XYZ file of N, CA, C and O in Angstrom:
736
model
N 0.854 -1.181 0.000
C 0.000 0.000 0.000
C 0.891 1.232 0.000
O 1.723 1.413 0.869
N 0.719 2.056 -0.992
C 1.497 3.288 -1.087
C 0.792 4.372 -0.285
O -0.430 4.397 -0.197
N 1.571 5.272 0.269
C 0.996 6.330 1.107
C 0.028 7.174 0.288
O 0.375 7.683 -0.767
N -1.184 7.292 0.801
C -2.196 8.100 0.128
C -2.082 9.569 0.551
O -2.416 10.455 -0.195
N -1.624 9.791 1.751
C -1.489 11.138 2.284
C -0.049 11.592 2.051
O 0.883 10.907 2.480
N 0.148 12.724 1.385
C 1.515 13.194 1.135
C 2.273 13.484 2.437
O 1.676 13.914 3.431
N 3.571 13.257 2.408
C 4.423 13.488 3.572
C 4.312 14.954 4.021
O 4.256 15.228 5.223
N 4.231 15.867 3.077
C 4.129 17.295 3.426
C 2.867 17.565 4.245
O 2.890 18.348 5.201
N 1.773 16.911 3.892
C 0.519 17.081 4.645
C 0.661 16.525 6.055
O 0.166 17.116 7.019
N 1.334 15.394 6.182
C 1.551 14.799 7.511
C 2.418 15.724 8.360
O 2.144 15.919 9.547
N 3.453 16.305 7.750
C 4.323 17.229 8.484
C 3.530 18.448 8.950
O 3.654 18.867 10.107
N 2.730 19.005 8.044
C 1.909 20.171 8.415
C 0.984 19.834 9.573
O 0.819 20.622 10.504
N 0.373 18.660 9.500
C -0.528 18.253 10.571
C 0.213 18.106 11.894
O -0.255 18.589 12.925
N 1.341 17.429 11.895
C 2.095 17.212 13.141
C 2.501 18.550 13.744
O 2.375 18.756 14.956
N 2.975 19.480 12.921
C 3.337 20.822 13.434
C 2.124 21.503 14.056
O 2.212 22.081 15.141
N 0.998 21.452 13.346
C -0.248 22.050 13.852
C -0.608 21.421 15.189
O -0.938 22.115 16.149
N -0.560 20.104 15.253
C -0.941 19.353 16.444
C -0.031 19.712 17.624
O -0.512 19.992 18.731
N 1.262 19.724 17.408
C 2.210 20.011 18.491
C 2.082 21.446 19.018
O 2.344 21.699 20.190
N 1.675 22.368 18.146
C 1.495 23.765 18.578
C 0.261 23.937 19.461
O 0.206 24.820 20.299
N -0.744 23.093 19.273
C -2.026 23.290 19.943
C -2.300 22.389 21.130
O -3.175 22.691 21.931
N -1.591 21.293 21.233
C -1.928 20.324 22.273
C -0.728 19.948 23.132
O 0.399 19.901 22.643
N -1.025 19.682 24.405
C -0.020 19.158 25.330
C -0.270 17.669 25.463
O -1.404 17.240 25.670
N 0.785 16.901 25.389
C 0.662 15.454 25.458
C 0.875 14.967 26.885
O 1.612 15.594 27.661
N 0.246 13.864 27.214
C 0.354 13.318 28.566
C 1.767 12.812 28.854
O 2.179 12.778 30.007
N 2.493 12.437 27.810
C 3.866 11.952 27.976
C 4.799 12.785 27.097
O 4.591 12.882 25.887
N 5.837 13.362 27.679
C 6.744 14.218 26.914
C 7.499 13.435 25.839
O 7.890 13.982 24.818
N 7.684 12.115 26.050
C 8.368 11.294 25.053
C 7.599 11.277 23.731
O 8.192 11.125 22.663
N 6.289 11.445 23.813
C 5.466 11.462 22.608
C 5.781 12.681 21.755
O 5.751 12.618 20.522
N 6.104 13.783 22.402
C 6.516 14.989 21.672
C 7.804 14.678 20.917
O 7.960 15.050 19.750
N 8.723 13.994 21.574
C 9.991 13.638 20.929
C 9.744 12.741 19.717
O 10.345 12.920 18.662
N 8.850 11.782 19.879
C 8.555 10.863 18.772
C 7.975 11.628 17.582
O 8.411 11.444 16.439
N 7.009 12.499 17.836
C 6.401 13.255 16.741
C 7.415 14.190 16.085
O 7.427 14.338 14.849
N 8.289 14.801 16.881
C 9.343 15.647 16.301
C 10.334 14.815 15.489
O 10.833 15.271 14.455
N 10.613 13.612 15.943
C 11.490 12.713 15.202
C 10.879 12.399 13.834
O 11.576 12.401 12.814
N 9.590 12.137 13.809
C 8.911 11.860 12.544
C 9.013 13.044 11.581
O 9.172 12.850 10.373
N 8.940 14.255 12.135
C 9.048 15.450 11.298
C 10.375 15.508 10.543
O 10.441 16.016 9.421
N 11.412 14.997 11.140
C 12.737 15.100 10.519
C 13.151 13.833 9.764
O 14.282 13.758 9.286
N 12.255 12.862 9.636
C 12.588 11.620 8.934
C 11.482 11.237 7.954
O 10.573 10.462 8.281
N 11.582 11.779 6.752
C 10.551 11.570 5.742
C 10.363 10.107 5.369
O 9.250 9.672 5.091
N 11.468 9.353 5.354
C 11.366 7.933 4.998
C 10.429 7.211 5.956
O 9.600 6.398 5.540
N 10.552 7.507 7.230
C 9.676 6.887 8.229
C 8.262 7.440 8.095
O 7.282 6.694 8.121
N 8.164 8.749 7.909
C 6.852 9.401 7.832
C 6.025 8.890 6.647
O 4.801 8.864 6.712
N 6.695 8.450 5.581
C 5.978 7.869 4.439
C 5.168 6.643 4.867
O 4.123 6.357 4.300
N 5.679 5.925 5.857
C 5.028 4.696 6.317
C 4.136 4.906 7.533
O 3.643 3.933 8.100
N 3.973 6.155 7.941
C 3.100 6.468 9.070
C 1.698 6.738 8.546
O 1.519 7.456 7.564
N 0.720 6.136 9.219
C -0.680 6.312 8.843
C -1.463 6.695 10.089
O -1.454 5.950 11.074
N -2.105 7.847 10.044
C -2.936 8.281 11.167
C -4.310 7.637 11.000
O -4.896 7.660 9.922
N -4.792 7.059 12.078
C -6.085 6.388 12.043
C -6.835 6.707 13.330
O -6.219 6.991 14.353
N -8.157 6.670 13.269
C -8.926 6.987 14.473
C -9.112 5.774 15.371
O -9.643 5.882 16.467
N -8.659 4.606 14.917
C -8.733 3.409 15.749
C -7.593 2.469 15.361
O -7.647 1.828 14.325
N -6.583 2.394 16.189
C -5.387 1.597 15.875
C -5.503 0.134 16.283
O -4.554 -0.620 16.122
N -6.664 -0.267 16.781
C -6.844 -1.677 17.156
C -6.615 -2.578 15.946
O -6.964 -2.218 14.832
N -6.056 -3.722 16.188
C -5.815 -4.756 15.196
C -4.667 -4.449 14.230
O -4.361 -5.264 13.372
N -4.047 -3.278 14.332
C -2.908 -2.964 13.469
C -1.687 -3.752 13.960
O -1.477 -3.886 15.166
N -0.863 -4.244 13.047
C 0.294 -5.034 13.470
C 1.359 -4.207 14.192
O 2.121 -4.741 14.991
N 1.366 -2.896 13.938
C 2.352 -2.000 14.565
C 1.664 -0.649 14.733
O 1.301 -0.012 13.755
N 1.484 -0.227 15.979
C 0.705 0.983 16.212
C 1.105 1.685 17.494
O 1.664 1.073 18.411
N 0.793 2.973 17.522
C 0.963 3.795 18.720
C -0.351 4.490 19.010
O -1.054 4.897 18.092
N -0.634 4.638 20.289
C -1.768 5.441 20.734
C -1.173 6.539 21.604
O -0.468 6.258 22.570
N -1.446 7.777 21.220
C -0.891 8.944 21.911
C -2.055 9.837 22.331
O -2.943 10.112 21.520
N -2.036 10.301 23.580
C -3.150 11.111 24.071
C -2.674 12.465 24.589
O -1.591 12.581 25.158
N -3.555 13.447 24.423
C -3.299 14.785 24.957
C -3.822 14.862 26.384
O -4.601 14.011 26.823
N -3.406 15.903 27.072
C -3.800 16.052 28.477
C -5.303 16.278 28.628
O -5.851 16.004 29.687
N -5.967 16.765 27.590
C -7.403 17.046 27.686
C -8.281 15.865 27.262
O -9.497 15.983 27.204
N -7.672 14.724 26.969
C -8.459 13.568 26.532
C -8.541 12.527 27.648
O -7.767 12.560 28.599
N -9.450 11.599 27.481
C -9.607 10.511 28.454
C -8.781 9.288 28.066
O -8.812 8.281 28.758
N -8.069 9.367 26.941
C -7.328 8.220 26.449
C -6.116 7.877 27.300
O -5.646 8.686 28.107
N -5.621 6.669 27.085
C -4.399 6.243 27.781
C -3.268 7.161 27.341
O -3.249 7.620 26.202
N -2.318 7.470 28.233
C -1.240 8.391 27.861
C -0.449 7.934 26.636
O -0.221 8.710 25.709
N -0.061 6.647 26.630
C 0.729 6.125 25.521
C 0.668 4.604 25.508
O 0.712 3.965 26.558
N 0.567 4.055 24.315
C 0.653 2.606 24.121
C 1.378 2.363 22.795
O 1.161 3.082 21.821
N 2.211 1.326 22.785
C 2.859 0.883 21.561
C 2.533 -0.590 21.392
O 2.688 -1.384 22.329
N 2.046 -0.930 20.211
C 1.672 -2.309 19.907
C 2.525 -2.809 18.750
O 2.713 -2.108 17.755
N 3.030 -4.000 18.899
C 3.728 -4.661 17.806
C 3.389 -6.135 17.897
O 3.758 -6.808 18.859
N 2.640 -6.583 16.890
C 2.147 -7.955 16.942
C 1.255 -8.125 18.152
O 0.351 -7.329 18.388
N 1.537 -9.117 18.955
C 0.720 -9.366 20.141
C 1.299 -8.701 21.390
O 0.756 -8.855 22.474
N 2.389 -7.952 21.239
C 3.015 -7.278 22.374
C 2.502 -5.852 22.532
O 2.198 -5.175 21.555
N 2.422 -5.413 23.776
C 2.017 -4.042 24.073
C 2.944 -3.525 25.163
O 3.291 -4.237 26.097
N 3.346 -2.249 25.010
C 4.164 -1.622 26.046
C 3.764 -0.167 26.217
O 3.232 0.444 25.286
N 4.044 0.353 27.392
C 3.838 1.779 27.646
C 5.179 2.509 27.612
O 5.241 3.694 27.891
N 6.236 1.798 27.253
C 7.589 2.352 27.193
C 7.786 3.051 25.850
O 7.998 2.401 24.815
N 7.754 4.379 25.863
C 7.881 5.160 24.635
C 9.261 4.998 23.998
O 9.392 5.090 22.776
N 10.278 4.761 24.805
C 11.623 4.575 24.251
C 11.695 3.345 23.356
O 12.373 3.356 22.332
N 11.013 2.284 23.728
C 10.996 1.077 22.902
C 10.355 1.357 21.551
O 10.815 0.878 20.519
N 9.289 2.133 21.545
C 8.635 2.456 20.274
C 9.539 3.347 19.429
O 9.614 3.189 18.210
N 10.254 4.252 20.075
C 11.188 5.124 19.363
C 12.269 4.277 18.687
O 12.576 4.465 17.508
N 12.838 3.337 19.413
C 13.875 2.475 18.839
C 13.311 1.608 17.719
O 13.974 1.386 16.709
N 12.081 1.160 17.887
C 11.452 0.363 16.842
C 11.262 1.200 15.571
O 11.493 0.714 14.465
N 10.859 2.441 15.730
C 10.726 3.350 14.577
C 12.065 3.493 13.860
O 12.145 3.437 12.638
N 13.098 3.721 14.652
C 14.431 3.953 14.114
C 14.982 2.707 13.407
O 15.575 2.806 12.338
N 14.766 1.535 13.998
C 15.338 0.307 13.463
C 14.540 -0.301 12.304
O 15.068 -1.101 11.540
N 13.266 0.080 12.196
C 12.399 -0.499 11.153
C 11.672 0.617 10.387
O 10.442 0.699 10.421
N 12.432 1.457 9.675
C 11.809 2.609 9.008
C 10.885 2.233 7.846
O 10.045 3.035 7.451
N 11.018 1.016 7.327
C 10.201 0.618 6.179
C 8.906 -0.093 6.558
O 8.119 -0.451 5.693
N 8.691 -0.306 7.849
C 7.453 -0.944 8.303
C 6.364 0.106 8.515
O 6.640 1.209 8.982
N 5.140 -0.263 8.212
C 4.003 0.634 8.433
C 3.811 0.867 9.931
O 3.947 -0.055 10.734
N 3.501 2.094 10.272
C 3.195 2.461 11.656
C 1.859 3.202 11.637
O 1.693 4.175 10.906
N 0.933 2.731 12.430
C -0.367 3.378 12.542
C -0.402 4.135 13.862
O -0.038 3.588 14.903
N -0.827 5.397 13.785
C -0.858 6.236 14.980
C -2.281 6.729 15.210
O -2.897 7.328 14.329
N -2.764 6.467 16.412
C -4.070 6.966 16.851
C -3.804 8.092 17.834
O -3.129 7.904 18.837
N -4.331 9.277 17.542
C -4.182 10.419 18.437
C -5.505 10.656 19.150
O -6.544 10.820 18.505
N -5.457 10.679 20.461
C -6.648 10.972 21.260
C -6.554 12.407 21.738
O -5.680 12.735 22.538
N -7.424 13.257 21.212
C -7.471 14.646 21.659
C -8.895 15.158 21.568
O -9.721 14.595 20.848
N -9.168 16.196 22.341
C -10.506 16.757 22.435
C -11.035 17.151 21.056
O -10.349 17.825 20.298
N -12.224 16.679 20.739
C -12.918 16.975 19.486
C -12.140 16.525 18.249
O -12.221 17.149 17.196
N -11.398 15.435 18.384
C -10.632 14.920 17.240
C -11.552 14.546 16.082
O -11.186 14.713 14.920
N -12.751 14.059 16.407
C -13.679 13.638 15.356
C -14.246 14.798 14.546
O -14.826 14.587 13.496
N -14.074 16.027 15.013
C -14.561 17.177 14.255
C -13.423 18.094 13.816
O -13.668 19.227 13.411
N -12.194 17.611 13.867
C -11.044 18.410 13.471
C -10.757 18.234 11.979
O -10.373 17.144 11.545
N -10.891 19.302 11.191
C -10.576 19.187 9.765
C -9.091 18.898 9.532
O -8.730 18.224 8.571
N -8.237 19.377 10.431
C -6.801 19.124 10.292
C -6.512 17.628 10.435
O -5.721 17.063 9.675
N -7.130 17.002 11.421
C -6.939 15.574 11.635
C -7.557 14.784 10.481
O -6.961 13.845 9.959
N -8.734 15.205 10.055
C -9.424 14.519 8.961
C -8.590 14.539 7.682
O -8.654 13.602 6.881
N -7.785 15.576 7.505
C -6.987 15.696 6.272
C -5.887 14.641 6.183
O -5.378 14.373 5.093
N -5.490 14.049 7.304
C -4.444 13.010 7.282
C -4.960 11.643 7.724
O -4.220 10.665 7.701
N -6.207 11.585 8.117
C -6.786 10.354 8.638
C -6.972 9.322 7.531
O -7.406 9.646 6.430
N -6.633 8.067 7.855
C -6.807 6.967 6.917
C -7.572 5.849 7.602
O -7.515 5.701 8.814
N -8.264 5.050 6.807
C -8.986 3.896 7.338
C -7.974 2.882 7.868
O -6.887 2.741 7.320
N -8.366 2.177 8.894
C -7.544 1.100 9.425
C -7.817 -0.143 8.574
O -8.881 -0.743 8.682
N -6.858 -0.547 7.727
C -7.106 -1.693 6.842
C -7.141 -3.030 7.580
O -7.536 -4.042 7.002
N -6.761 -3.034 8.849
C -6.722 -4.269 9.624
C -7.964 -4.470 10.494
O -8.100 -5.492 11.146
N -8.837 -3.488 10.496
C -10.044 -3.589 11.310
C -10.943 -4.650 10.695
O -11.254 -4.603 9.509
N -11.375 -5.646 11.470
C -12.182 -6.749 10.918
C -13.471 -6.249 10.275
O -14.159 -5.384 10.817
N -13.762 -6.799 9.112
C -14.951 -6.393 8.370
C -16.235 -6.628 9.165
O -17.171 -5.847 9.071
N -16.267 -7.689 9.971
C -17.492 -7.986 10.710
C -17.753 -6.993 11.838
O -18.835 -6.971 12.403
N -16.767 -6.146 12.148
C -16.959 -5.147 13.188
C -17.193 -3.752 12.614
O -17.386 -2.801 13.339
N -17.151 -3.639 11.302
C -17.392 -2.358 10.661
C -18.879 -2.216 10.341
O -19.566 -3.202 10.095
N -19.336 -0.994 10.329
C -20.730 -0.728 10.006
C -20.842 -0.627 8.487
O -20.164 0.183 7.857
N -21.673 -1.482 7.909
C -21.834 -1.463 6.452
C -22.720 -0.286 6.041
O -23.466 0.275 6.850
N -22.655 0.052 4.771
C -23.489 1.137 4.242
C -24.966 0.783 4.398
O -25.781 1.632 4.723
N -25.302 -0.485 4.187
C -26.688 -0.932 4.351
C -27.151 -0.709 5.782
O -28.242 -0.186 6.027
N -26.315 -1.106 6.759
C -26.667 -0.919 8.166
C -26.794 0.560 8.508
O -27.665 0.964 9.280
N -25.921 1.368 7.936
C -25.953 2.815 8.175
C -27.270 3.406 7.663
O -27.905 4.226 8.326
N -27.710 2.954 6.473
C -28.968 3.449 5.903
C -30.168 3.010 6.748
O -31.094 3.786 6.961
N -30.132 1.770 7.212
C -31.216 1.262 8.058
C -31.292 2.065 9.353
O -32.379 2.450 9.791
N -30.139 2.334 9.943
C -30.102 3.115 11.190
C -30.637 4.531 10.947
O -31.392 5.060 11.770
N -30.252 5.142 9.816
C -30.728 6.493 9.500
C -32.244 6.484 9.292
O -32.945 7.374 9.756
N -32.743 5.469 8.598
C -34.186 5.359 8.366
C -34.936 5.201 9.689
O -35.966 5.834 9.913
N -34.414 4.362 10.576
C -35.026 4.157 11.891
C -35.049 5.465 12.680
O -36.057 5.817 13.307
N -33.953 6.189 12.629
C -33.882 7.476 13.320
C -34.903 8.455 12.750
O -35.624 9.120 13.500
N -34.987 8.535 11.419
C -35.954 9.443 10.782
C -37.393 9.084 11.165
O -38.206 9.968 11.446
N -37.695 7.798 11.175
C -39.044 7.356 11.545
C -39.347 7.682 13.004
O -40.463 8.091 13.334
N -38.375 7.518 13.871
C -38.564 7.826 15.294
C -38.834 9.309 15.497
O -39.732 9.694 16.259
N -38.070 10.141 14.817
C -38.263 11.593 14.928
C -39.644 11.971 14.398
O -40.365 12.769 15.006
N -40.016 11.383 13.273
C -41.324 11.674 12.684
C -42.458 11.272 13.631
O -43.407 12.039 13.839
N -42.344 10.088 14.213
C -43.363 9.608 15.143
C -43.472 10.531 16.357
O -44.580 10.893 16.774
N -42.340 10.901 16.920
C -42.334 11.795 18.088
C -42.944 13.158 17.733
O -43.710 13.722 18.521
N -42.613 13.664 16.551
C -43.154 14.956 16.127
C -44.664 14.886 15.980
O -45.394 15.766 16.448
N -45.160 13.810 15.341
C -46.604 13.640 15.166
C -47.303 13.554 16.525
O -48.338 14.184 16.738
N -46.764 12.746 17.418
C -47.374 12.573 18.734
C -47.414 13.900 19.496
O -48.422 14.224 20.134
N -46.348 14.660 19.411
C -46.304 15.956 20.103
C -47.325 16.911 19.497
O -48.064 17.595 20.224
N -47.388 16.962 18.157
C -48.356 17.839 17.501
C -49.795 17.432 17.848
O -50.637 18.283 18.133
N -50.067 16.132 17.835
C -51.414 15.655 18.158
C -51.805 16.029 19.589
O -52.941 16.442 19.842
N -50.853 15.902 20.502
C -51.131 16.261 21.898
C -51.463 17.758 22.003
O -52.410 18.156 22.686
N -50.698 18.580 21.277
C -50.947 20.029 21.315
C -52.270 20.384 20.622
O -52.966 21.306 21.056
N -52.640 19.650 19.566
C -53.929 19.871 18.902
C -55.056 19.555 19.885
O -56.021 20.329 20.019
N -54.931 18.438 20.596
C -55.943 18.066 21.592
C -56.059 19.131 22.682
O -57.174 19.494 23.106
N -54.916 19.636 23.123
C -54.927 20.684 24.154
C -55.599 21.953 23.642
O -56.344 22.619 24.378
N -55.341 22.294 22.361
C -55.971 23.487 21.778
C -57.488 23.292 21.682
O -58.260 24.233 21.933
N -57.904 22.090 21.316
C -59.347 21.801 21.248
C -59.979 21.884 22.638
O -61.056 22.471 22.805
N -59.327 21.304 23.639
C -59.842 21.339 25.008
C -59.958 22.777 25.520
O -60.872 23.112 26.282
N -59.037 23.626 25.090
C -59.024 25.014 25.557
C -59.849 25.934 24.656
O -59.897 27.145 24.871
N -60.490 25.346 23.621
C -61.246 26.144 22.646
C -60.391 27.255 22.038
O -60.861 28.363 21.787
N -59.122 26.967 21.778
C -58.188 27.935 21.188
C -58.129 27.677 19.679
O -57.320 26.900 19.180
N -59.039 28.373 18.957
C -59.169 28.147 17.514
C -57.895 28.535 16.768
O -57.458 27.827 15.857
N -57.268 29.630 17.157
C -56.048 30.107 16.474
C -54.920 29.064 16.606
O -54.263 28.718 15.621
N -54.734 28.559 17.811
C -53.700 27.544 18.051
C -54.039 26.254 17.298
O -53.166 25.627 16.704
N -55.338 25.882 17.320
C -55.769 24.670 16.618
C -55.466 24.779 15.126
O -54.951 23.832 14.523
N -55.787 25.911 14.505
C -55.547 26.092 13.068
C -54.054 26.073 12.744
O -53.632 25.475 11.742
N -53.241 26.699 13.593
C -51.791 26.725 13.361
C -51.214 25.308 13.452
O -50.415 24.894 12.593
N -51.637 24.563 14.468
C -51.131 23.194 14.640
C -51.639 22.269 13.538
O -50.904 21.389 13.066
N -52.870 22.466 13.106
C -53.417 21.656 12.009
C -52.632 21.908 10.725
O -52.364 20.971 9.962
N -52.254 23.141 10.495
C -51.457 23.470 9.313
C -50.091 22.770 9.391
O -49.584 22.246 8.386
N -49.523 22.744 10.586
C -48.245 22.059 10.764
C -48.397 20.560 10.502
O -47.523 19.943 9.889
N -49.495 19.981 10.970
C -49.741 18.557 10.731
C -49.847 18.281 9.231
O -49.309 17.288 8.741
N -50.552 19.149 8.522
C -50.698 18.975 7.073
C -49.345 19.088 6.366
O -49.072 18.332 5.438
N -48.505 20.024 6.790
C -47.167 20.163 6.206
C -46.345 18.906 6.449
O -45.622 18.440 5.567
N -46.465 18.358 7.624
C -45.736 17.146 7.965
C -46.184 15.981 7.078
O -45.352 15.216 6.585
N -47.488 15.865 6.842
C -48.009 14.798 5.980
C -47.490 14.967 4.550
O -47.095 13.978 3.930
N -47.504 16.195 4.043
C -47.010 16.458 2.685
C -45.525 16.108 2.609
O -45.083 15.483 1.649
N -44.761 16.473 3.604
C -43.326 16.201 3.644
C -43.065 14.695 3.648
O -42.182 14.189 2.954
N -43.858 13.941 4.414
C -43.672 12.496 4.502
C -44.032 11.782 3.207
O -43.478 10.734 2.893
N -44.960 12.345 2.432
C -45.399 11.711 1.211
C -44.370 11.831 0.088
O -44.450 11.129 -0.892
N -43.410 12.715 0.253
C -42.378 12.887 -0.790
C -41.455 11.726 -0.864
O -41.077 11.002 -0.133
């Protein structure tokens, strides 16, 4: 697999990240700075939002996140020793390294999204398929529609009980709009 994200983009992201966030472990700052100065290694670095199941991965967290401070995974081994991961980076520059960064609002960061890649090792049976996503969206839409109808009907009944013709007409118009919208 050839790097889809250009090295220059990864460098820009790492610089941006280091300027804005404090890491729980200072060794992680050293590792990210090391990557900045070694393009050969950075070519094989892939940022992912979930490093589980990757054969070689790091999890790095900022002080404002709930994530573990640092983890390095290689095969079935795991360590919290950042120096070991640094040496592994140095000794195996041609191996892929997946890095998961845990920081506040990472899922809504356009900077992170610009370098984020799918985890190719994540088991297919644990991924949400497009079909499942559509079914979930449809269920959500139906639930919202049902709740809206029930709320409107309750307010229509209240307007009738209170003999509030103006409120009744306004709510009836809303009900009709909802029916027209649903028929599309």
